PDB file of C-alpha atoms and ligand atoms in Angstrom:
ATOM      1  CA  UNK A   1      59.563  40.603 -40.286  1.00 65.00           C
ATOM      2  CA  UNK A   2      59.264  43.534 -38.333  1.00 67.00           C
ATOM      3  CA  UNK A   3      58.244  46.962 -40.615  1.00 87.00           C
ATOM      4  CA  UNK A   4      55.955  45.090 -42.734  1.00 96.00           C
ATOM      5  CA  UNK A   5      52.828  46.646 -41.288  1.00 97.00           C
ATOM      6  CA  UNK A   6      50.201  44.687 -39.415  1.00 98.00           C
ATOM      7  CA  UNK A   7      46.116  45.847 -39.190  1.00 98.00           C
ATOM      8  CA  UNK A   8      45.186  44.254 -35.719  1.00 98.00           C
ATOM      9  CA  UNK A   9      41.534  43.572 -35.538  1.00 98.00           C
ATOM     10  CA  UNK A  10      40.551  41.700 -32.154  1.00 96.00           C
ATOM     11  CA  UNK A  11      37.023  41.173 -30.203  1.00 94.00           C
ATOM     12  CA  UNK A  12      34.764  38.738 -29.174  1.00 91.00           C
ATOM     13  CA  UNK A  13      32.817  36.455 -31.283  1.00 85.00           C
ATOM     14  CA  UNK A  14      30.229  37.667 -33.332  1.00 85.00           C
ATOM     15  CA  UNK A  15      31.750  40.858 -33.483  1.00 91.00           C
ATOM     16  CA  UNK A  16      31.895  40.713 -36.932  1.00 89.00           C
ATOM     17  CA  UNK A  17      35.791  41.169 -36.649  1.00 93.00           C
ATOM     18  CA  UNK A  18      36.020  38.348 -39.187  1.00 92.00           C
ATOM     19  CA  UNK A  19      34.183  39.436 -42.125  1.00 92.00           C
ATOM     20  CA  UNK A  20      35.546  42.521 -41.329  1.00 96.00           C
ATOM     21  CA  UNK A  21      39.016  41.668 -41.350  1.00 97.00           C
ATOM     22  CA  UNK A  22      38.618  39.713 -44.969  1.00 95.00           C
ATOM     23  CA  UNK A  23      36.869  42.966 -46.481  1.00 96.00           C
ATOM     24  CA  UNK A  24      39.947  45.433 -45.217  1.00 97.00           C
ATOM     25  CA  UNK A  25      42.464  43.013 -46.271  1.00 97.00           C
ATOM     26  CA  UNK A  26      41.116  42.339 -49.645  1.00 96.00           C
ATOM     27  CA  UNK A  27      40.306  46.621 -50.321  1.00 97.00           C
ATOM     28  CA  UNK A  28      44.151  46.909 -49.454  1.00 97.00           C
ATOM     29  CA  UNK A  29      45.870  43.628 -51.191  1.00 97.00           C
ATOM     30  CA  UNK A  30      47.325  42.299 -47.720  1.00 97.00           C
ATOM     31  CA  UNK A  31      47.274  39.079 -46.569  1.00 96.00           C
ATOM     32  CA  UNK A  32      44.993  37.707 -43.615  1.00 96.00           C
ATOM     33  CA  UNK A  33      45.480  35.916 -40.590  1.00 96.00           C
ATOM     34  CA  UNK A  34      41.885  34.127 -39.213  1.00 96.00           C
ATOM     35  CA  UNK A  35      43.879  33.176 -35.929  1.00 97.00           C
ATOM     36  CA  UNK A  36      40.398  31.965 -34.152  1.00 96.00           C
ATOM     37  CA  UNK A  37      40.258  28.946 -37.442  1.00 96.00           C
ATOM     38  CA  UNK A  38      43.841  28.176 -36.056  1.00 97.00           C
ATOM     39  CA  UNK A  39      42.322  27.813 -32.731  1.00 97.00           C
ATOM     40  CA  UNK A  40      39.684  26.112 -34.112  1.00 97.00           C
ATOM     41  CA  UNK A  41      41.548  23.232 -36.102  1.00 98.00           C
ATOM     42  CA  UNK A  42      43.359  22.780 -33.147  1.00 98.00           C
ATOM     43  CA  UNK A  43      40.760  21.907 -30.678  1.00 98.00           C
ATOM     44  CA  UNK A  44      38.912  19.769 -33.547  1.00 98.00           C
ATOM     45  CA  UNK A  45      42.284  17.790 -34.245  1.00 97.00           C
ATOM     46  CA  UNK A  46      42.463  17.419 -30.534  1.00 97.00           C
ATOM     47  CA  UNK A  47      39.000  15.641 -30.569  1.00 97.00           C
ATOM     48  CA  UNK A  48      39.650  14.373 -33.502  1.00 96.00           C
ATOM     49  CA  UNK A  49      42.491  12.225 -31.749  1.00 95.00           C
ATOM     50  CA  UNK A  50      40.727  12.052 -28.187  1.00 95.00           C
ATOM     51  CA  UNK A  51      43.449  14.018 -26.558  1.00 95.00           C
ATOM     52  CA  UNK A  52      43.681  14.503 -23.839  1.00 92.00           C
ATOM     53  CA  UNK A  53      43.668  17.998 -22.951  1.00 91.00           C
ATOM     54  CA  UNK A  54      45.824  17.967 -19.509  1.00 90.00           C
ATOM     55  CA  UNK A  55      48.613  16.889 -21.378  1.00 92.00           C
ATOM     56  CA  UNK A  56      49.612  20.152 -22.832  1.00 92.00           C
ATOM     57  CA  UNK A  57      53.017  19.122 -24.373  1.00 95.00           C
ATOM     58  CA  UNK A  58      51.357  16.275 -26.451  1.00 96.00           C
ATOM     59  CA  UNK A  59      48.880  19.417 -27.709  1.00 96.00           C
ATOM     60  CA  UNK A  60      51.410  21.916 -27.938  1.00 96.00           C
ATOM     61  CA  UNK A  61      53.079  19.385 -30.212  1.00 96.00           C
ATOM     62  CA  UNK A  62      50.080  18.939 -32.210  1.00 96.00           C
ATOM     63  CA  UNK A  63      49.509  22.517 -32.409  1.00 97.00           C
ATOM     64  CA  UNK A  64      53.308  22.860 -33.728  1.00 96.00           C
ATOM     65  CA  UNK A  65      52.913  20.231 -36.259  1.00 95.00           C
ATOM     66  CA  UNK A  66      49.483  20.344 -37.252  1.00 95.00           C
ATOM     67  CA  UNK A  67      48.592  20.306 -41.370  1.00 95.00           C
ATOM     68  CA  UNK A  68      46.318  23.216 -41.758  1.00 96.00           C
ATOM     69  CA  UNK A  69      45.573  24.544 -45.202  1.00 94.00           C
ATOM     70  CA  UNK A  70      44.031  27.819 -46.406  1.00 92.00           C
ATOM     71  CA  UNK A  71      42.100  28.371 -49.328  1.00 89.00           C
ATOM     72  CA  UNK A  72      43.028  24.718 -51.007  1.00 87.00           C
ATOM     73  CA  UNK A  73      39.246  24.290 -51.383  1.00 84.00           C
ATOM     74  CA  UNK A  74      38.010  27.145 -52.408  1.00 82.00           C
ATOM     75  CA  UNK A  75      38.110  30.785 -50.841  1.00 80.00           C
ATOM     76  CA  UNK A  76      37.857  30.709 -46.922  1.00 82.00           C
ATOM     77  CA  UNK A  77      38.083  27.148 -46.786  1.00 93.00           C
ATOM     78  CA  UNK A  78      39.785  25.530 -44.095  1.00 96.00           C
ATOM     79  CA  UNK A  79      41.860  22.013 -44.400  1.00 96.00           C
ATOM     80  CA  UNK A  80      43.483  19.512 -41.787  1.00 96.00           C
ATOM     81  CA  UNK A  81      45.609  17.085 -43.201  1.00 94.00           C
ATOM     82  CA  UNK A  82      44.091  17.846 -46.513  1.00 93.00           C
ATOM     83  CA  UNK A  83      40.352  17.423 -45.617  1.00 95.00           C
ATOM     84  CA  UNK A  84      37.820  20.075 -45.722  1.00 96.00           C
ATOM     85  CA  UNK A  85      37.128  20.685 -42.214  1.00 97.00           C
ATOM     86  CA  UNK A  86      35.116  24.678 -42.758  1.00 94.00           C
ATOM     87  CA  UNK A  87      32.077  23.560 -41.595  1.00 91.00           C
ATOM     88  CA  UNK A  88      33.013  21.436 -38.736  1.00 94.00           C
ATOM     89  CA  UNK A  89      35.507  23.816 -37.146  1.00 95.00           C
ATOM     90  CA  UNK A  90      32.189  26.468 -37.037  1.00 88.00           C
ATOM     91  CA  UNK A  91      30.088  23.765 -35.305  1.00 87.00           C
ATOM     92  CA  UNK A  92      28.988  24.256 -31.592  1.00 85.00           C
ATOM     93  CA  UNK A  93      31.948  21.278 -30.901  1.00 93.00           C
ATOM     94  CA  UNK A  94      34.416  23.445 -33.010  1.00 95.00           C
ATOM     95  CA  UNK A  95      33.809  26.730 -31.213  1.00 90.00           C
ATOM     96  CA  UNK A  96      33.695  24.596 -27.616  1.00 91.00           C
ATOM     97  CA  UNK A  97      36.869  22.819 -28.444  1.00 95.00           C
ATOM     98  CA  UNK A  98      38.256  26.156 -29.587  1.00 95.00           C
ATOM     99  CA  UNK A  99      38.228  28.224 -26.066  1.00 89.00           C
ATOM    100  CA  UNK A 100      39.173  25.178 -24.681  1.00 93.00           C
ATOM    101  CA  UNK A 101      42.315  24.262 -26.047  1.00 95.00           C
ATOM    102  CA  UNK A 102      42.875  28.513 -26.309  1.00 93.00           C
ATOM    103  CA  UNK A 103      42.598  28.697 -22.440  1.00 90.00           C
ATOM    104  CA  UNK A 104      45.948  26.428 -22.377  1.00 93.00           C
ATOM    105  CA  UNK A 105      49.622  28.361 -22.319  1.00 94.00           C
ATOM    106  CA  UNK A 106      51.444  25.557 -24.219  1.00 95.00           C
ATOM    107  CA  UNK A 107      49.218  25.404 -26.668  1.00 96.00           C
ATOM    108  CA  UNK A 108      49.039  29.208 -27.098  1.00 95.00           C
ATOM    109  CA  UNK A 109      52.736  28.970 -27.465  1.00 95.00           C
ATOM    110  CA  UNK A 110      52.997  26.679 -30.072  1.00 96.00           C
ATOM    111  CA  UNK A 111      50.408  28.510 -31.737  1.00 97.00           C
ATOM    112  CA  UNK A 112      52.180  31.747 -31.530  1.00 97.00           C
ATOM    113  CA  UNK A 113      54.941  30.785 -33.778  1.00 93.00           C
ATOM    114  CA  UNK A 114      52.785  29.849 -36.513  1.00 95.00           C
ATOM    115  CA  UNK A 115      50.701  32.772 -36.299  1.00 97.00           C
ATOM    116  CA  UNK A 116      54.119  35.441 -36.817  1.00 97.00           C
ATOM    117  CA  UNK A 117      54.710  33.646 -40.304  1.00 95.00           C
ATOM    118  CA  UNK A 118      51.370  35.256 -41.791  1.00 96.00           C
ATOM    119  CA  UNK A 119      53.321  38.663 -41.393  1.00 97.00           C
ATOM    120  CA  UNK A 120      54.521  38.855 -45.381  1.00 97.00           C
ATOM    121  CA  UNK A 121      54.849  42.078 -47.803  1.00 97.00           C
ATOM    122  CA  UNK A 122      53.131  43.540 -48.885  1.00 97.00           C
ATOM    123  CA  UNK A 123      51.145  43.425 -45.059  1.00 97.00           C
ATOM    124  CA  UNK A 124      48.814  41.927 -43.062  1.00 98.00           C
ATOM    125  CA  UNK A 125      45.310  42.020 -41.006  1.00 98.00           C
ATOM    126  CA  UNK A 126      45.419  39.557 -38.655  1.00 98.00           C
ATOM    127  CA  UNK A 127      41.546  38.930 -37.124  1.00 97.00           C
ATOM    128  CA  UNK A 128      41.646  37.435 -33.391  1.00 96.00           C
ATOM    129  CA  UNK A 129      41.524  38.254 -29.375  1.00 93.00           C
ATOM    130  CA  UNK A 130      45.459  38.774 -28.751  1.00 94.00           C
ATOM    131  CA  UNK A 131      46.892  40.342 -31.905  1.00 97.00           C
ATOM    132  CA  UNK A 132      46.990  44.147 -30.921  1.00 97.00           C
ATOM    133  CA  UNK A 133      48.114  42.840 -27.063  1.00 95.00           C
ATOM    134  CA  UNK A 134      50.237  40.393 -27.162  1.00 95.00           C
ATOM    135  CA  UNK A 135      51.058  38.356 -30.767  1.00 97.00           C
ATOM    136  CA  UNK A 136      51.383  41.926 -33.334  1.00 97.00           C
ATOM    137  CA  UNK A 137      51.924  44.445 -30.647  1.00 97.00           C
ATOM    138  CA  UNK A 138      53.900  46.508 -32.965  1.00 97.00           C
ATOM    139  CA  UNK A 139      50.909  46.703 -34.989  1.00 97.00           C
ATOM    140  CA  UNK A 140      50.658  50.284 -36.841  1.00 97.00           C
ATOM    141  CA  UNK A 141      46.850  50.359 -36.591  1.00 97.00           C
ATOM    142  CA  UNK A 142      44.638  48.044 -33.893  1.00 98.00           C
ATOM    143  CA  UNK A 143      41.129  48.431 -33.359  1.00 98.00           C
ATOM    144  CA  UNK A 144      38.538  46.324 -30.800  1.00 97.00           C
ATOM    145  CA  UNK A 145      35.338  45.492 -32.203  1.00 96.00           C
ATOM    146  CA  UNK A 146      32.493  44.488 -30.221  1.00 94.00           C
ATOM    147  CA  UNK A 147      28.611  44.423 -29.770  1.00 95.00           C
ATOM    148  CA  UNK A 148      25.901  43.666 -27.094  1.00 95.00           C
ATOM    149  CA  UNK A 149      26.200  39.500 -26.893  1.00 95.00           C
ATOM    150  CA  UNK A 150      22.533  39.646 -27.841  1.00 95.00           C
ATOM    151  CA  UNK A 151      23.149  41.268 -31.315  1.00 95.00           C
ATOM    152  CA  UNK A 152      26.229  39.142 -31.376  1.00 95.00           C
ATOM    153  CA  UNK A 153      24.239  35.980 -30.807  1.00 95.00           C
ATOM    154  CA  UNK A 154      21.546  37.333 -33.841  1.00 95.00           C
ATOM    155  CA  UNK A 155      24.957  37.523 -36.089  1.00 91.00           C
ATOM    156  CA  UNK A 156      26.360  34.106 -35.702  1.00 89.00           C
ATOM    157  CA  UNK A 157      23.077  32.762 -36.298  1.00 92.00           C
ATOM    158  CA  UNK A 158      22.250  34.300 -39.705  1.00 91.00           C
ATOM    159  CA  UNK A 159      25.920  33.303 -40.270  1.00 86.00           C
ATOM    160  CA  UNK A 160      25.473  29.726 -39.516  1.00 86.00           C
ATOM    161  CA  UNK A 161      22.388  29.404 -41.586  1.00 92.00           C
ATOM    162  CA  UNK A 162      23.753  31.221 -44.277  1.00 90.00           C
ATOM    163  CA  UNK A 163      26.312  28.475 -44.357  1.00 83.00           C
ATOM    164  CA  UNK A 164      23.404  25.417 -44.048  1.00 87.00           C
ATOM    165  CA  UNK A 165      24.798  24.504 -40.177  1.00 83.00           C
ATOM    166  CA  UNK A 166      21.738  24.217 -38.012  1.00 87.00           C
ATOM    167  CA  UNK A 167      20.777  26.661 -35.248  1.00 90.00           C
ATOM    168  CA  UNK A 168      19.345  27.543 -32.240  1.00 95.00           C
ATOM    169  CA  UNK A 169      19.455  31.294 -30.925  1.00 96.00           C
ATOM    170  CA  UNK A 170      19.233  30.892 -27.633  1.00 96.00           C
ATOM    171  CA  UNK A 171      21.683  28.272 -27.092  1.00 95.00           C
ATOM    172  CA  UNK A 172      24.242  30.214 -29.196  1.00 93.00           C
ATOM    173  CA  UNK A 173      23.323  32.849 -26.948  1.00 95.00           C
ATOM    174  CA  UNK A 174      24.416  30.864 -23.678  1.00 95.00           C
ATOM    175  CA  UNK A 175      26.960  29.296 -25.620  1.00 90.00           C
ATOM    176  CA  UNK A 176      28.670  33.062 -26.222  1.00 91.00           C
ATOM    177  CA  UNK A 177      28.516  34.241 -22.600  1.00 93.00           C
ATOM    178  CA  UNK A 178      30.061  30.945 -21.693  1.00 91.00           C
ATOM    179  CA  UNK A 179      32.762  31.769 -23.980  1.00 87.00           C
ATOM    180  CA  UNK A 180      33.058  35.081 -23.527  1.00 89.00           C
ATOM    181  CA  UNK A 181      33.695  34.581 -19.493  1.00 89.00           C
ATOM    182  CA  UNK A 182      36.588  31.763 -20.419  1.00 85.00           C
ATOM    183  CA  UNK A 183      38.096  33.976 -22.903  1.00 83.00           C
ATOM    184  CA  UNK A 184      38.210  37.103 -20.885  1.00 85.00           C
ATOM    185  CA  UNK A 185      38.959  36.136 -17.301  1.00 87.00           C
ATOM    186  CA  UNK A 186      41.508  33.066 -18.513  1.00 83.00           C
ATOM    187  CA  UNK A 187      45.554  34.053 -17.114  1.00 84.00           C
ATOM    188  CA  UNK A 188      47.453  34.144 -20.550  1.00 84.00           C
ATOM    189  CA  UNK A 189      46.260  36.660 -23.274  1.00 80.00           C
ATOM    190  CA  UNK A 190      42.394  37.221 -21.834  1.00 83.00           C
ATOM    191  CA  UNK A 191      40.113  39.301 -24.253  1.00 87.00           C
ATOM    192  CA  UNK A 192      40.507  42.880 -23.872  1.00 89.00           C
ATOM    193  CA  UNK A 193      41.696  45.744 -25.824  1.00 94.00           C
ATOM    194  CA  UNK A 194      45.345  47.035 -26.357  1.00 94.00           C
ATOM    195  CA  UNK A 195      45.719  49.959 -24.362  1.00 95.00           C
ATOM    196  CA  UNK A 196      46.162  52.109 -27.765  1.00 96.00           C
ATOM    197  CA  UNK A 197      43.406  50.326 -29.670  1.00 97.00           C
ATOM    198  CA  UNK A 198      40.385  51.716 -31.141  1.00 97.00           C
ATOM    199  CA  UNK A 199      37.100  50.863 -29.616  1.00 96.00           C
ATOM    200  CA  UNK A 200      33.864  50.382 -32.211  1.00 96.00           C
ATOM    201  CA  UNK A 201      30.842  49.015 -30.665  1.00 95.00           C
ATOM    202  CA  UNK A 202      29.041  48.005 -33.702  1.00 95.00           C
ATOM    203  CA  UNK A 203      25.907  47.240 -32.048  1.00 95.00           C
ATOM    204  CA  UNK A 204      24.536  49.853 -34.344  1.00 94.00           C
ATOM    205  CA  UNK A 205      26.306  49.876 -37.117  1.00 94.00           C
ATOM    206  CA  UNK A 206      26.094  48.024 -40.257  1.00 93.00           C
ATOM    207  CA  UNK A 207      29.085  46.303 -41.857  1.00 93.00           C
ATOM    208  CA  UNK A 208      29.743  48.684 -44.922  1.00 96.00           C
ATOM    209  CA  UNK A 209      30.094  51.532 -41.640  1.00 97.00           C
ATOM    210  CA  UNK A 210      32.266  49.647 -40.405  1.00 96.00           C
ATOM    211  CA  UNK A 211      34.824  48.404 -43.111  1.00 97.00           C
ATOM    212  CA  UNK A 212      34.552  52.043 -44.137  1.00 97.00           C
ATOM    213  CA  UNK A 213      35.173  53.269 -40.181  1.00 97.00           C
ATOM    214  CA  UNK A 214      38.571  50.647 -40.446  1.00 97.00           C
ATOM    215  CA  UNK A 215      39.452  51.666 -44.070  1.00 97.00           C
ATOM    216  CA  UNK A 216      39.717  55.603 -42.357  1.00 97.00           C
ATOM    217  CA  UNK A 217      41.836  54.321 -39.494  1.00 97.00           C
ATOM    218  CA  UNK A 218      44.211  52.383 -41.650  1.00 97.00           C
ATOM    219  CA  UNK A 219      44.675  55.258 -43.910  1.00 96.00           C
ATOM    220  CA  UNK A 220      45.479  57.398 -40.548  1.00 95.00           C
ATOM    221  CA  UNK A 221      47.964  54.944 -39.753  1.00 93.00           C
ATOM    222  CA  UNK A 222      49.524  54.156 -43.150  1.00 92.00           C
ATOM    223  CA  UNK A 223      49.179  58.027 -44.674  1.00 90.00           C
ATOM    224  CA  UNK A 224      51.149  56.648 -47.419  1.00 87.00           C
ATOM    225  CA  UNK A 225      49.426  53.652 -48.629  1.00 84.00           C
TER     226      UNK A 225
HETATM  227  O1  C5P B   1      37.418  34.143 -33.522  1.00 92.28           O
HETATM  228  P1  C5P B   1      36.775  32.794 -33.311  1.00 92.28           P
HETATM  229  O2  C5P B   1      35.397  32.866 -32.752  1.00 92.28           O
HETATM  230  O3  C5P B   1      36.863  31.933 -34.524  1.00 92.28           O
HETATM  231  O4  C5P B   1      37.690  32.089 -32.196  1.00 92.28           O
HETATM  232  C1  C5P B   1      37.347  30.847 -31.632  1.00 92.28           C
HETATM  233  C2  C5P B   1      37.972  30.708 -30.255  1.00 92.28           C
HETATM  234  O5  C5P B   1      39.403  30.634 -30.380  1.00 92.28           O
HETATM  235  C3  C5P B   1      37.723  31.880 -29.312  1.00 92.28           C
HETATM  236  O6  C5P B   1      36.551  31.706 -28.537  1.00 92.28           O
HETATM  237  C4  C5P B   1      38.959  31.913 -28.435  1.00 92.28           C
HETATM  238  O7  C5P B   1      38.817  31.088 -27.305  1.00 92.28           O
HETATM  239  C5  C5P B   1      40.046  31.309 -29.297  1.00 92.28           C
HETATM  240  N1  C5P B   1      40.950  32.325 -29.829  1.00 92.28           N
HETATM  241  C6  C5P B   1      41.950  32.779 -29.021  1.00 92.28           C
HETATM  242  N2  C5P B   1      42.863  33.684 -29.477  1.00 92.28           N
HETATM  243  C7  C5P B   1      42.780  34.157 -30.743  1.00 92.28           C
HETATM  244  C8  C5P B   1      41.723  33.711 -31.598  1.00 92.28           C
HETATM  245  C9  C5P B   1      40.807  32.805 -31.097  1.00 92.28           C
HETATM  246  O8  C5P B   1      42.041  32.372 -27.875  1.00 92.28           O
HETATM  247  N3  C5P B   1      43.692  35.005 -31.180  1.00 92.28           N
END
C-alpha cells in the first residue's frame, strides 16, 4: 500500500502524541493507528493467559492471532476477544505488561504485520515509538513529540482521572522513567527520532499549539491535500 500517505507521530508516553494523533487524523478524514493499545492488548492477553514471556514464539503467535477490536464499544474503545478491555490496558499492569512484551523481537514481528494493514485510502496517522524509524519509514510527514517526564507524568495523571482509574503522581512518575529507559536503550526499534523527523518539545505548549503546529507540517508535506 505504498503511496497512500502516512502522518508518523512517535514519542514517549505522555507526550501527548496520542490525543494528538486522533485530533490530526480526524481534521484530515484519515484513519489512525494507536500502535502502543496494540502493544498494550498484547501484554494484557499475555497475563491474561499467564504466559510465559521467554517463550517468544508462543507470544509472537498470540500477537499474530490475537482478536483486537476498535471502536466496537464506542469511540476509542478497545476489545479482546470481544470484551471491553480500555480501561484495563491503561492500568499501571497494562502499561508494565506493555514495554515488556514490546522489548521482545518476535513479538515486535508479529506485531509489525498487523500494524502495515492500518495503511488504507484515503491515509493514515499512525501514533507510536517506531513508525517514522522503522514500521512507516516512507512516511511523507514524521514528527517526535516529547516533554520533560515531569510534565509528562502531570499529563497521564489528569488523563487517568479523567477516565475514573486511580492515581498516584509520583509513582507514575517512577513508573515513566522506568519505561522510558526500557524503551529507549532496548536492541530492536529503541525510542528515538527518525533522522528526518520533526522535533516539538511540548513542555510548553498547549494541545490546540500543537495539533495546529502538526496540521502546518502535514500541509508542508501534502501541499495538495
Ligand atoms: O504509546 P503507549 O504508551 O500506549 O505505549 C505503551 C508501550 O508500548 C510503550 O511503553 C512501549 O513499550 C510499547 N510500544 C512500542 N512500540 C510502539 C508503541 C508502543 O514498543 N510503536
Amino acid at each position: 500500500m505504498p503511496g497512500i500517505p502516512v502522518i508518523a507521530i512517535d514519542g514517549p508516553s505522555g507526550s501527548g502524541k496520542g490525543v494528538v494523533a486522533e485530533r490530526v487524523a480526524k481534521a484530515l478524514g484519515f484513519h489512525l493507528l494507536d500502535s502502543g493499545a496494540l502493544y498494550r492488548v498484547l501484554g494484557l492477553a499475555a497475563h491474561l493467559k499467564n504466559l510465559n514471556l521467554e517463550q517468544d514464539q508462543a507470544l509472537a503467535e498470540l500477537a499474530r492471532t490475537l482478536d483486537i477490536g476498535f471502536g466496537e464499544n464506542g469511540p476509542d474503545s478497545v476489545s479482546l476477544d470481544g470484551r471491553d478491555v480500555s480501561l484495563d490496558i491503561r492500568s499501571a499492569l497494562g502499561s508494565d505488561m506493555a514495554s515488556r512484551v514490546g522489548a521482545i523481537p518476535a513479538a515486535r514481528e508479529a506485531l509489525f504485520e498487523r500494524q502495515l494493514l492500518f495503511r488504507q485510502a484515503p491515509g493514515l496517522v499512525a501514533d507510536g515509538r517506531d513508525m517514522g524509524t522503522f514500521v512507516f519509514p516512507d512516511a511523507v510527514v514524521k514528527i517526535f513529540l516529547t516533554a520533560s517526564v515531569e510534565e509528562r507524568a502531570k499529563r497521564r495523571y489528569k488523563q487517568l482521572i479523567a477516565k475514573g482509574i486511580d492515581a498516584i503522581l509520583p509513582a507514575l512518575l517512577r513508573d515513566l522513567k522506568e519505561r522510558d529507559a526500557r524503551d529507549s536503550e532496548r536492541a530492536v526499534s529503541p525510542l528515538q527520532p527518525a533522522p528526518d523527523a520533526t522535533i516539538l518539545d511540548t513542555t510548553e505548549m498547549s494541545e490546540e499549539t500543537v495539533v495546529a503546529r502538526v496540521l502546518e507540517l502535514v500541509k508542508a508535506g501534502l501541499p495538495n491535500l
